[in-house]
PDB file of C-alpha atoms and ligand atoms in Angstrom:
ATOM      1  CA  MET A 994     -32.002  -1.644  18.229  1.00 44.00           C
ATOM      2  CA  SER A 995     -32.324   1.883  19.482  1.00 42.00           C
ATOM      3  CA  GLY A 996     -34.916   4.083  17.847  1.00 46.00           C
ATOM      4  CA  ALA A 997     -32.566   7.036  18.049  1.00 56.00           C
ATOM      5  CA  GLU A 998     -30.586   8.348  15.099  1.00 67.00           C
ATOM      6  CA  GLY A 999     -27.423   6.319  14.899  1.00 78.00           C
ATOM      7  CA  ARG A1000     -23.893   7.620  14.941  1.00 89.00           C
ATOM      8  CA  ARG A1001     -22.465   9.002  11.694  1.00 95.00           C
ATOM      9  CA  VAL A1002     -18.730   9.152  12.514  1.00 97.00           C
ATOM     10  CA  VAL A1003     -16.446   6.451  13.878  1.00 97.00           C
ATOM     11  CA  GLN A1004     -12.690   6.158  14.366  1.00 97.00           C
ATOM     12  CA  VAL A1005     -10.957   3.050  12.999  1.00 98.00           C
ATOM     13  CA  GLY A1006      -7.310   3.215  14.066  1.00 98.00           C
ATOM     14  CA  ARG A1007      -5.878   6.265  12.319  1.00 98.00           C
ATOM     15  CA  TRP A1008      -8.867   6.545  10.001  1.00 98.00           C
ATOM     16  CA  THR A1009     -11.937   8.714  10.473  1.00 98.00           C
ATOM     17  CA  VAL A1010     -15.003   7.123   8.860  1.00 98.00           C
ATOM     18  CA  THR A1011     -17.946   9.466   8.158  1.00 98.00           C
ATOM     19  CA  ALA A1012     -21.375   8.559   6.786  1.00 98.00           C
ATOM     20  CA  LEU A1013     -22.296  10.978   3.984  1.00 98.00           C
ATOM     21  CA  ARG A1014     -25.737  11.263   2.387  1.00 98.00           C
ATOM     22  CA  ASP A1015     -26.579  11.429  -1.302  1.00 98.00           C
ATOM     23  CA  GLY A1016     -30.231  10.965  -2.296  1.00 97.00           C
ATOM     24  CA  VAL A1017     -33.107   9.295  -0.516  1.00 98.00           C
ATOM     25  CA  PHE A1018     -35.469   7.169  -2.558  1.00 98.00           C
ATOM     26  CA  ALA A1019     -37.884   4.258  -2.328  1.00 98.00           C
ATOM     27  CA  LEU A1020     -38.126   0.764  -3.756  1.00 97.00           C
ATOM     28  CA  ASP A1021     -40.866  -1.848  -3.690  1.00 97.00           C
ATOM     29  CA  GLY A1022     -41.067  -3.329  -0.203  1.00 98.00           C
ATOM     30  CA  GLY A1023     -41.666  -6.863  -1.432  1.00 97.00           C
ATOM     31  CA  ALA A1024     -38.587  -6.710  -3.660  1.00 97.00           C
ATOM     32  CA  MET A1025     -36.484  -5.361  -0.779  1.00 97.00           C
ATOM     33  CA  PHE A1026     -37.440  -8.229   1.526  1.00 97.00           C
ATOM     34  CA  GLY A1027     -37.590 -11.184  -0.902  1.00 96.00           C
ATOM     35  CA  VAL A1028     -39.296 -14.238   0.610  1.00 95.00           C
ATOM     36  CA  VAL A1029     -40.004 -12.484   3.924  1.00 96.00           C
ATOM     37  CA  PRO A1030     -43.805 -12.039   4.201  1.00 97.00           C
ATOM     38  CA  ARG A1031     -45.179  -8.516   4.288  1.00 97.00           C
ATOM     39  CA  VAL A1032     -46.837  -9.166   7.672  1.00 97.00           C
ATOM     40  CA  ILE A1033     -43.312  -9.346   9.053  1.00 97.00           C
ATOM     41  CA  TRP A1034     -41.454  -6.607   7.138  1.00 97.00           C
ATOM     42  CA  GLU A1035     -44.204  -3.989   7.347  1.00 97.00           C
ATOM     43  CA  LYS A1036     -43.572  -3.853  11.102  1.00 97.00           C
ATOM     44  CA  LEU A1037     -39.918  -2.964  10.475  1.00 96.00           C
ATOM     45  CA  THR A1038     -40.213   0.017   8.135  1.00 96.00           C
ATOM     46  CA  PRO A1039     -42.613   2.761   7.065  1.00 97.00           C
ATOM     47  CA  VAL A1040     -44.522   1.802   3.883  1.00 97.00           C
ATOM     48  CA  ASN A1041     -45.644   4.310   1.243  1.00 97.00           C
ATOM     49  CA  PRO A1042     -49.151   4.107  -0.325  1.00 97.00           C
ATOM     50  CA  ASP A1043     -47.570   2.631  -3.496  1.00 97.00           C
ATOM     51  CA  HIS A1044     -46.039  -0.193  -1.368  1.00 97.00           C
ATOM     52  CA  THR A1045     -42.512   1.207  -1.628  1.00 98.00           C
ATOM     53  CA  VAL A1046     -40.275   1.614   1.413  1.00 98.00           C
ATOM     54  CA  PRO A1047     -37.968   4.617   2.023  1.00 98.00           C
ATOM     55  CA  LEU A1048     -34.218   4.048   1.630  1.00 98.00           C
ATOM     56  CA  ALA A1049     -31.067   6.119   1.915  1.00 98.00           C
ATOM     57  CA  THR A1050     -27.993   6.206  -0.228  1.00 98.00           C
ATOM     58  CA  ASN A1051     -25.114   6.628   2.241  1.00 98.00           C
ATOM     59  CA  PRO A1052     -21.659   7.034   0.689  1.00 98.00           C
ATOM     60  CA  PHE A1053     -18.835   6.871   3.252  1.00 98.00           C
ATOM     61  CA  LEU A1054     -15.746   9.052   3.584  1.00 98.00           C
ATOM     62  CA  LEU A1055     -12.559   7.363   4.855  1.00 98.00           C
ATOM     63  CA  GLU A1056      -9.888   9.916   5.883  1.00 98.00           C
ATOM     64  CA  ASN A1057      -6.325   9.414   7.008  1.00 98.00           C
ATOM     65  CA  GLY A1058      -4.319  12.618   6.615  1.00 97.00           C
ATOM     66  CA  GLY A1059      -4.252  13.536   2.928  1.00 98.00           C
ATOM     67  CA  THR A1060      -5.833  10.244   1.871  1.00 98.00           C
ATOM     68  CA  LYS A1061      -9.526  10.849   1.289  1.00 98.00           C
ATOM     69  CA  ILE A1062     -11.577   7.946   0.028  1.00 98.00           C
ATOM     70  CA  VAL A1063     -15.223   7.914  -1.046  1.00 98.00           C
ATOM     71  CA  VAL A1064     -16.831   4.497  -0.805  1.00 98.00           C
ATOM     72  CA  GLU A1065     -19.876   4.163  -3.119  1.00 98.00           C
ATOM     73  CA  PRO A1066     -20.613   7.590  -4.644  1.00 98.00           C
ATOM     74  CA  GLY A1067     -24.441   7.500  -4.594  1.00 98.00           C
ATOM     75  CA  ILE A1068     -27.479   7.591  -6.860  1.00 98.00           C
ATOM     76  CA  GLY A1069     -26.660  10.990  -8.417  1.00 98.00           C
ATOM     77  CA  HIS A1070     -28.825  13.678 -10.003  1.00 97.00           C
ATOM     78  CA  ARG A1071     -29.008  12.433 -13.617  1.00 97.00           C
ATOM     79  CA  TRP A1072     -32.672  11.353 -13.456  1.00 97.00           C
ATOM     80  CA  ASP A1073     -35.677  12.654 -15.414  1.00 97.00           C
ATOM     81  CA  GLU A1074     -38.942  13.750 -13.794  1.00 97.00           C
ATOM     82  CA  LYS A1075     -40.616  10.393 -14.404  1.00 97.00           C
ATOM     83  CA  ALA A1076     -37.872   8.460 -12.615  1.00 97.00           C
ATOM     84  CA  ARG A1077     -37.677  10.987  -9.775  1.00 97.00           C
ATOM     85  CA  ALA A1078     -41.424  10.565  -9.165  1.00 97.00           C
ATOM     86  CA  MET A1079     -41.410   6.773  -9.489  1.00 96.00           C
ATOM     87  CA  PHE A1080     -38.520   6.350  -7.047  1.00 97.00           C
ATOM     88  CA  HIS A1081     -39.580   9.234  -4.730  1.00 98.00           C
ATOM     89  CA  LEU A1082     -36.067  10.539  -5.358  1.00 98.00           C
ATOM     90  CA  GLU A1083     -34.982  13.605  -3.327  1.00 98.00           C
ATOM     91  CA  TRP A1084     -31.788  15.143  -1.968  1.00 97.00           C
ATOM     92  CA  PRO A1085     -32.746  16.656   1.431  1.00 96.00           C
ATOM     93  CA  ASP A1086     -29.081  17.364   2.248  1.00 92.00           C
ATOM     94  CA  GLY A1087     -28.146  18.520  -1.273  1.00 96.00           C
ATOM     95  CA  GLY A1088     -26.497  15.297  -2.438  1.00 98.00           C
ATOM     96  CA  LEU A1089     -23.033  13.746  -2.438  1.00 98.00           C
ATOM     97  CA  LEU A1090     -20.917  16.838  -3.124  1.00 98.00           C
ATOM     98  CA  ALA A1091     -22.782  19.030  -0.601  1.00 98.00           C
ATOM     99  CA  SER A1092     -22.440  16.279   1.992  1.00 97.00           C
ATOM    100  CA  LEU A1093     -18.729  15.942   1.198  1.00 98.00           C
ATOM    101  CA  ARG A1094     -18.193  19.720   1.511  1.00 98.00           C
ATOM    102  CA  ALA A1095     -20.010  19.679   4.870  1.00 97.00           C
ATOM    103  CA  ALA A1096     -17.373  17.144   5.952  1.00 97.00           C
ATOM    104  CA  GLY A1097     -14.668  19.610   4.859  1.00 98.00           C
ATOM    105  CA  VAL A1098     -13.573  17.877   1.653  1.00 98.00           C
ATOM    106  CA  ALA A1099     -13.543  19.277  -1.892  1.00 98.00           C
ATOM    107  CA  PRO A1100     -14.110  16.802  -4.758  1.00 98.00           C
ATOM    108  CA  GLU A1101     -10.632  17.558  -6.148  1.00 98.00           C
ATOM    109  CA  GLN A1102      -9.097  16.310  -2.868  1.00 98.00           C
ATOM    110  CA  VAL A1103     -10.606  12.824  -3.158  1.00 98.00           C
ATOM    111  CA  THR A1104      -7.792  10.347  -3.793  1.00 98.00           C
ATOM    112  CA  HIS A1105      -9.819   7.144  -4.265  1.00 98.00           C
ATOM    113  CA  CYS A1106     -13.404   6.251  -5.180  1.00 99.00           C
ATOM    114  CA  LEU A1107     -14.367   2.642  -4.425  1.00 98.00           C
ATOM    115  CA  MET A1108     -17.416   1.137  -6.120  1.00 98.00           C
ATOM    116  CA  THR A1109     -18.633  -2.255  -4.858  1.00 98.00           C
ATOM    117  CA  HIS A1110     -20.793  -2.944  -7.892  1.00 98.00           C
ATOM    118  CA  GLY A1111     -22.265  -1.063 -10.840  1.00 98.00           C
ATOM    119  CA  HIS A1112     -25.959  -0.693  -9.950  1.00 98.00           C
ATOM    120  CA  TRP A1113     -27.262   2.784 -10.736  1.00 97.00           C
ATOM    121  CA  ASP A1114     -28.322   3.563  -7.183  1.00 98.00           C
ATOM    122  CA  HIS A1115     -24.704   2.981  -6.093  1.00 98.00           C
ATOM    123  CA  ILE A1116     -22.597   4.647  -8.798  1.00 98.00           C
ATOM    124  CA  GLY A1117     -24.856   7.220 -10.501  1.00 98.00           C
ATOM    125  CA  ALA A1118     -23.186  10.042  -8.545  1.00 98.00           C
ATOM    126  CA  VAL A1119     -19.689   9.213  -9.841  1.00 98.00           C
ATOM    127  CA  CYS A1120     -20.523  11.562 -12.731  1.00 98.00           C
ATOM    128  CA  GLY A1121     -22.122  14.984 -12.300  1.00 97.00           C
ATOM    129  CA  GLU A1122     -25.048  16.522 -14.141  1.00 95.00           C
ATOM    130  CA  ASP A1123     -22.661  17.418 -16.984  1.00 97.00           C
ATOM    131  CA  GLY A1124     -21.864  13.709 -17.357  1.00 97.00           C
ATOM    132  CA  ALA A1125     -18.196  14.091 -16.332  1.00 98.00           C
ATOM    133  CA  PRO A1126     -16.505  12.321 -13.379  1.00 98.00           C
ATOM    134  CA  VAL A1127     -16.830  14.378 -10.172  1.00 98.00           C
ATOM    135  CA  PHE A1128     -13.509  13.196  -8.649  1.00 98.00           C
ATOM    136  CA  PRO A1129     -10.925  14.168 -11.299  1.00 98.00           C
ATOM    137  CA  ALA A1130      -7.881  13.163  -9.212  1.00 98.00           C
ATOM    138  CA  ALA A1131      -9.197   9.892  -7.786  1.00 98.00           C
ATOM    139  CA  ALA A1132      -8.239   6.321  -8.589  1.00 98.00           C
ATOM    140  CA  HIS A1133     -11.621   4.676  -9.189  1.00 98.00           C
ATOM    141  CA  TRP A1134     -11.954   0.966  -8.402  1.00 98.00           C
ATOM    142  CA  ILE A1135     -14.709  -1.503  -9.406  1.00 98.00           C
ATOM    143  CA  PRO A1136     -14.719  -5.313  -9.857  1.00 98.00           C
ATOM    144  CA  GLU A1137     -13.948  -6.294 -13.468  1.00 98.00           C
ATOM    145  CA  SER A1138     -17.191  -8.335 -13.607  1.00 98.00           C
ATOM    146  CA  GLU A1139     -19.183  -5.235 -12.628  1.00 98.00           C
ATOM    147  CA  LYS A1140     -17.468  -3.049 -15.214  1.00 98.00           C
ATOM    148  CA  ARG A1141     -18.456  -5.602 -17.851  1.00 97.00           C
ATOM    149  CA  ALA A1142     -22.079  -5.708 -16.642  1.00 97.00           C
ATOM    150  CA  ALA A1143     -22.344  -1.914 -16.433  1.00 97.00           C
ATOM    151  CA  LEU A1144     -20.943  -1.184 -19.891  1.00 97.00           C
ATOM    152  CA  ASN A1145     -22.793  -3.948 -21.720  1.00 94.00           C
ATOM    153  CA  PRO A1146     -25.720  -5.248 -19.639  1.00 90.00           C
ATOM    154  CA  ASP A1147     -27.736  -8.186 -20.973  1.00 90.00           C
ATOM    155  CA  HIS A1148     -31.523  -8.509 -20.662  1.00 90.00           C
ATOM    156  CA  LEU A1149     -31.334  -9.764 -17.058  1.00 88.00           C
ATOM    157  CA  ARG A1150     -29.121  -6.899 -15.940  1.00 91.00           C
ATOM    158  CA  ARG A1151     -30.394  -4.018 -18.089  1.00 90.00           C
ATOM    159  CA  ALA A1152     -32.796  -2.644 -15.443  1.00 92.00           C
ATOM    160  CA  SER A1153     -29.998  -2.311 -12.873  1.00 95.00           C
ATOM    161  CA  TYR A1154     -27.116  -0.766 -14.865  1.00 97.00           C
ATOM    162  CA  ARG A1155     -26.508   2.338 -17.006  1.00 96.00           C
ATOM    163  CA  ALA A1156     -23.412   2.488 -19.213  1.00 97.00           C
ATOM    164  CA  GLU A1157     -23.392   6.297 -18.969  1.00 97.00           C
ATOM    165  CA  ASP A1158     -22.549   6.034 -15.259  1.00 97.00           C
ATOM    166  CA  LEU A1159     -19.202   4.337 -15.893  1.00 98.00           C
ATOM    167  CA  GLN A1160     -18.143   5.063 -19.492  1.00 98.00           C
ATOM    168  CA  PRO A1161     -16.976   8.647 -18.712  1.00 98.00           C
ATOM    169  CA  VAL A1162     -14.760   7.278 -15.901  1.00 98.00           C
ATOM    170  CA  VAL A1163     -13.234   4.807 -18.375  1.00 98.00           C
ATOM    171  CA  ASP A1164     -12.807   7.538 -21.015  1.00 98.00           C
ATOM    172  CA  ALA A1165     -11.042   9.789 -18.477  1.00 98.00           C
ATOM    173  CA  GLY A1166      -8.532   7.006 -17.755  1.00 98.00           C
ATOM    174  CA  LEU A1167      -9.576   6.918 -14.086  1.00 98.00           C
ATOM    175  CA  LEU A1168     -10.983   3.375 -13.774  1.00 98.00           C
ATOM    176  CA  ARG A1169      -9.100   0.407 -12.341  1.00 98.00           C
ATOM    177  CA  THR A1170     -10.563  -3.076 -11.983  1.00 98.00           C
ATOM    178  CA  PHE A1171      -9.810  -6.228 -10.019  1.00 98.00           C
ATOM    179  CA  ARG A1172     -10.881  -9.847  -9.645  1.00 98.00           C
ATOM    180  CA  GLY A1173     -11.239 -11.647  -6.313  1.00 98.00           C
ATOM    181  CA  GLU A1174      -9.520  -9.562  -3.683  1.00 98.00           C
ATOM    182  CA  GLN A1175      -7.673  -6.264  -4.070  1.00 98.00           C
ATOM    183  CA  GLU A1176      -5.545  -4.315  -1.602  1.00 98.00           C
ATOM    184  CA  ILE A1177      -6.284  -0.627  -2.193  1.00 98.00           C
ATOM    185  CA  LEU A1178      -3.872   0.607   0.506  1.00 98.00           C
ATOM    186  CA  PRO A1179      -2.286  -1.182   3.484  1.00 98.00           C
ATOM    187  CA  GLY A1180      -5.193  -2.210   5.748  1.00 98.00           C
ATOM    188  CA  LEU A1181      -7.826  -1.407   3.125  1.00 98.00           C
ATOM    189  CA  ARG A1182      -9.131  -4.038   0.709  1.00 98.00           C
ATOM    190  CA  MET A1183     -12.053  -4.904  -1.509  1.00 98.00           C
ATOM    191  CA  VAL A1184     -13.323  -8.493  -1.479  1.00 98.00           C
ATOM    192  CA  GLU A1185     -15.470  -9.690  -4.388  1.00 98.00           C
ATOM    193  CA  LEU A1186     -18.347 -11.916  -3.213  1.00 98.00           C
ATOM    194  CA  GLY A1187     -21.141 -12.091  -5.823  1.00 97.00           C
ATOM    195  CA  GLY A1188     -24.696 -13.205  -5.034  1.00 97.00           C
ATOM    196  CA  HIS A1189     -26.535  -9.886  -5.099  1.00 97.00           C
ATOM    197  CA  SER A1190     -24.807  -9.136  -8.417  1.00 97.00           C
ATOM    198  CA  ASP A1191     -21.976 -10.728 -10.415  1.00 96.00           C
ATOM    199  CA  GLY A1192     -19.183  -9.125  -8.430  1.00 98.00           C
ATOM    200  CA  VAL A1193     -20.662  -7.212  -5.491  1.00 98.00           C
ATOM    201  CA  SER A1194     -17.823  -6.612  -3.045  1.00 98.00           C
ATOM    202  CA  LEU A1195     -17.187  -5.708   0.558  1.00 98.00           C
ATOM    203  CA  VAL A1196     -14.808  -2.876   1.482  1.00 98.00           C
ATOM    204  CA  ILE A1197     -12.853  -3.816   4.616  1.00 98.00           C
ATOM    205  CA  LEU A1198     -10.733  -1.362   6.615  1.00 98.00           C
ATOM    206  CA  GLU A1199      -8.463  -2.668   9.393  1.00 98.00           C
ATOM    207  CA  ASP A1200      -6.241  -0.395  11.485  1.00 98.00           C
ATOM    208  CA  GLY A1201      -5.092  -0.230  15.094  1.00 97.00           C
ATOM    209  CA  GLY A1202      -7.040  -3.354  16.058  1.00 97.00           C
ATOM    210  CA  ASP A1203     -10.358  -2.000  14.747  1.00 97.00           C
ATOM    211  CA  THR A1204     -12.276  -3.197  11.695  1.00 98.00           C
ATOM    212  CA  ALA A1205     -14.947  -1.469   9.599  1.00 98.00           C
ATOM    213  CA  CYS A1206     -16.834  -3.158   6.760  1.00 98.00           C
ATOM    214  CA  PHE A1207     -18.934  -1.533   4.038  1.00 98.00           C
ATOM    215  CA  TRP A1208     -21.626  -4.050   3.110  1.00 98.00           C
ATOM    216  CA  ALA A1209     -23.038  -2.600  -0.134  1.00 98.00           C
ATOM    217  CA  ASP A1210     -26.169  -4.646  -0.981  1.00 98.00           C
ATOM    218  CA  VAL A1211     -24.976  -7.757   0.857  1.00 98.00           C
ATOM    219  CA  VAL A1212     -26.585  -6.156   3.951  1.00 98.00           C
ATOM    220  CA  PRO A1213     -28.424  -3.032   2.698  1.00 98.00           C
ATOM    221  CA  THR A1214     -30.108  -1.958   5.969  1.00 98.00           C
ATOM    222  CA  ALA A1215     -30.190  -2.942   9.641  1.00 96.00           C
ATOM    223  CA  ASN A1216     -33.360  -4.885   8.801  1.00 96.00           C
ATOM    224  CA  HIS A1217     -31.337  -7.191   6.521  1.00 97.00           C
ATOM    225  CA  VAL A1218     -28.818  -8.518   9.053  1.00 97.00           C
ATOM    226  CA  HIS A1219     -30.884 -11.630   9.905  1.00 96.00           C
ATOM    227  CA  LEU A1220     -29.581 -14.275   7.477  1.00 95.00           C
ATOM    228  CA  PRO A1221     -32.815 -15.158   5.579  1.00 94.00           C
ATOM    229  CA  PHE A1222     -33.568 -11.489   4.788  1.00 96.00           C
ATOM    230  CA  ILE A1223     -32.208 -11.621   1.220  1.00 96.00           C
ATOM    231  CA  MET A1224     -33.542  -9.175  -1.349  1.00 96.00           C
ATOM    232  CA  ALA A1225     -35.560 -10.412  -4.361  1.00 95.00           C
ATOM    233  CA  TYR A1226     -33.221  -8.227  -6.448  1.00 95.00           C
ATOM    234  CA  ASP A1227     -30.328 -10.641  -5.791  1.00 94.00           C
ATOM    235  CA  MET A1228     -29.232 -12.461  -8.962  1.00 94.00           C
ATOM    236  CA  ASN A1229     -28.155 -15.620  -7.098  1.00 96.00           C
ATOM    237  CA  ALA A1230     -29.949 -16.058  -3.781  1.00 96.00           C
ATOM    238  CA  GLU A1231     -28.083 -19.274  -2.905  1.00 97.00           C
ATOM    239  CA  LYS A1232     -24.744 -17.499  -3.316  1.00 98.00           C
ATOM    240  CA  SER A1233     -26.093 -14.582  -1.230  1.00 97.00           C
ATOM    241  CA  TRP A1234     -26.991 -17.022   1.528  1.00 97.00           C
ATOM    242  CA  GLN A1235     -23.488 -18.529   1.392  1.00 98.00           C
ATOM    243  CA  VAL A1236     -21.616 -15.238   1.580  1.00 98.00           C
ATOM    244  CA  ARG A1237     -23.912 -13.795   4.249  1.00 98.00           C
ATOM    245  CA  SER A1238     -23.571 -16.991   6.334  1.00 97.00           C
ATOM    246  CA  GLU A1239     -19.804 -16.623   6.157  1.00 98.00           C
ATOM    247  CA  TRP A1240     -19.343 -12.878   6.681  1.00 98.00           C
ATOM    248  CA  ILE A1241     -22.167 -11.729   9.006  1.00 98.00           C
ATOM    249  CA  PRO A1242     -21.121 -14.084  11.862  1.00 97.00           C
ATOM    250  CA  ARG A1243     -17.511 -12.966  11.321  1.00 97.00           C
ATOM    251  CA  ALA A1244     -18.527  -9.303  11.693  1.00 97.00           C
ATOM    252  CA  ALA A1245     -20.607 -10.019  14.799  1.00 96.00           C
ATOM    253  CA  ALA A1246     -17.866 -12.057  16.483  1.00 96.00           C
ATOM    254  CA  GLY A1247     -15.199  -9.465  15.641  1.00 96.00           C
ATOM    255  CA  ARG A1248     -17.330  -6.528  16.888  1.00 96.00           C
ATOM    256  CA  TRP A1249     -16.758  -4.765  13.546  1.00 97.00           C
ATOM    257  CA  TRP A1250     -18.196  -1.390  12.689  1.00 97.00           C
ATOM    258  CA  ASN A1251     -20.673  -2.070   9.883  1.00 98.00           C
ATOM    259  CA  LEU A1252     -21.325   0.620   7.285  1.00 98.00           C
ATOM    260  CA  LEU A1253     -24.799   0.301   5.756  1.00 98.00           C
ATOM    261  CA  TYR A1254     -25.534   2.028   2.451  1.00 98.00           C
ATOM    262  CA  HIS A1255     -29.344   2.010   2.377  1.00 98.00           C
ATOM    263  CA  ASP A1256     -30.217   2.503   6.071  1.00 97.00           C
ATOM    264  CA  LEU A1257     -31.972   5.840   6.658  1.00 96.00           C
ATOM    265  CA  HIS A1258     -31.294   6.076  10.391  1.00 94.00           C
ATOM    266  CA  HIS A1259     -28.417   3.748  11.302  1.00 94.00           C
ATOM    267  CA  PRO A1260     -25.606   4.015   8.757  1.00 97.00           C
ATOM    268  CA  ILE A1261     -23.003   2.724  11.255  1.00 97.00           C
ATOM    269  CA  LEU A1262     -23.866  -0.285  13.403  1.00 95.00           C
ATOM    270  CA  LYS A1263     -22.442  -3.291  15.166  1.00 96.00           C
ATOM    271  CA  PHE A1264     -23.981  -6.721  14.554  1.00 96.00           C
ATOM    272  CA  ALA A1265     -25.214  -8.875  17.433  1.00 95.00           C
ATOM    273  CA  LYS A1266     -26.212 -12.529  17.700  1.00 94.00           C
ATOM    274  CA  GLU A1267     -29.033 -13.794  19.915  1.00 91.00           C
ATOM    275  CA  GLY A1268     -29.609 -17.518  19.514  1.00 91.00           C
ATOM    276  CA  ASN A1269     -29.493 -18.126  15.756  1.00 88.00           C
ATOM    277  CA  ARG A1270     -30.655 -14.634  14.911  1.00 94.00           C
ATOM    278  CA  PHE A1271     -28.349 -11.818  13.835  1.00 95.00           C
ATOM    279  CA  SER A1272     -29.441  -8.193  14.166  1.00 93.00           C
ATOM    280  CA  GLY A1273     -28.105  -4.667  14.076  1.00 93.00           C
ATOM    281  CA  SER A1274     -27.159  -3.256  17.455  1.00 83.00           C
ATOM    282  CA  TYR A1275     -26.801   0.455  17.982  1.00 71.00           C
ATOM    283  CA  VAL A1276     -23.757   1.323  20.074  1.00 66.00           C
ATOM    284  CA  ASP A1277     -22.921   4.707  21.569  1.00 52.00           C
TER     285      ASP A1277
HETATM  286 ZN1   ZN B1853     -27.233  -3.403  -5.949  1.00 83.20          ZN
END
């Protein structure tokens, strides 16, 4: 892995894929690395005095002519002072909409918004500070199981979901749901996996012989490519192991572009295999 800042734009056939940036925040390092001992993970990432580790929220823009797709909107600004302090939440680049404008796209031009699962750090930015959806012309997609969890979370899920993130999208008639696998457009699909959450999904783009995959929380950062590095946040660790064992080798063998939501420095990476160990590999 190179220490340099990774690339933020890649071409996939006719599609231009750009890493955007919403907020940066921090979560408990132990929770982020699950059963991996601190003596190992503390060498991989900076650690704050409160034992949290810094993380990005990287939405991605997929553009092909007039089709402009936002994958995973971001954490959003609807957080009180207490939460902002606890999660070290900041928007150094202004947040999702500023990042989108810097890429030359107005929110009204966004045609699709794809949400892999309903956790608040992934979909909070789908509504603005006024509580209304920020992409008024976009078809919004989320797995049916994640819609259910977000709108009516039980005690196990309550800490990870907020109904107010998704209800306005439902009320505006903008939300579509799927089960299993869903073609969004030719060459672009969402694949429901589960493990991390009930219906966490991959977004897979294939065009012109190239493949890009958005990993959501199945592989949150380049430090989570090695198969045993499963977060303690995952609802079903055995299922996470299964889906990671199936998909990470496939991505490495296929030389896919991998789009990582929580990686601060390497949002777009290839995966490599050395012996039995998978890792992120920075490619110019
Ligand atoms: Zn999540």
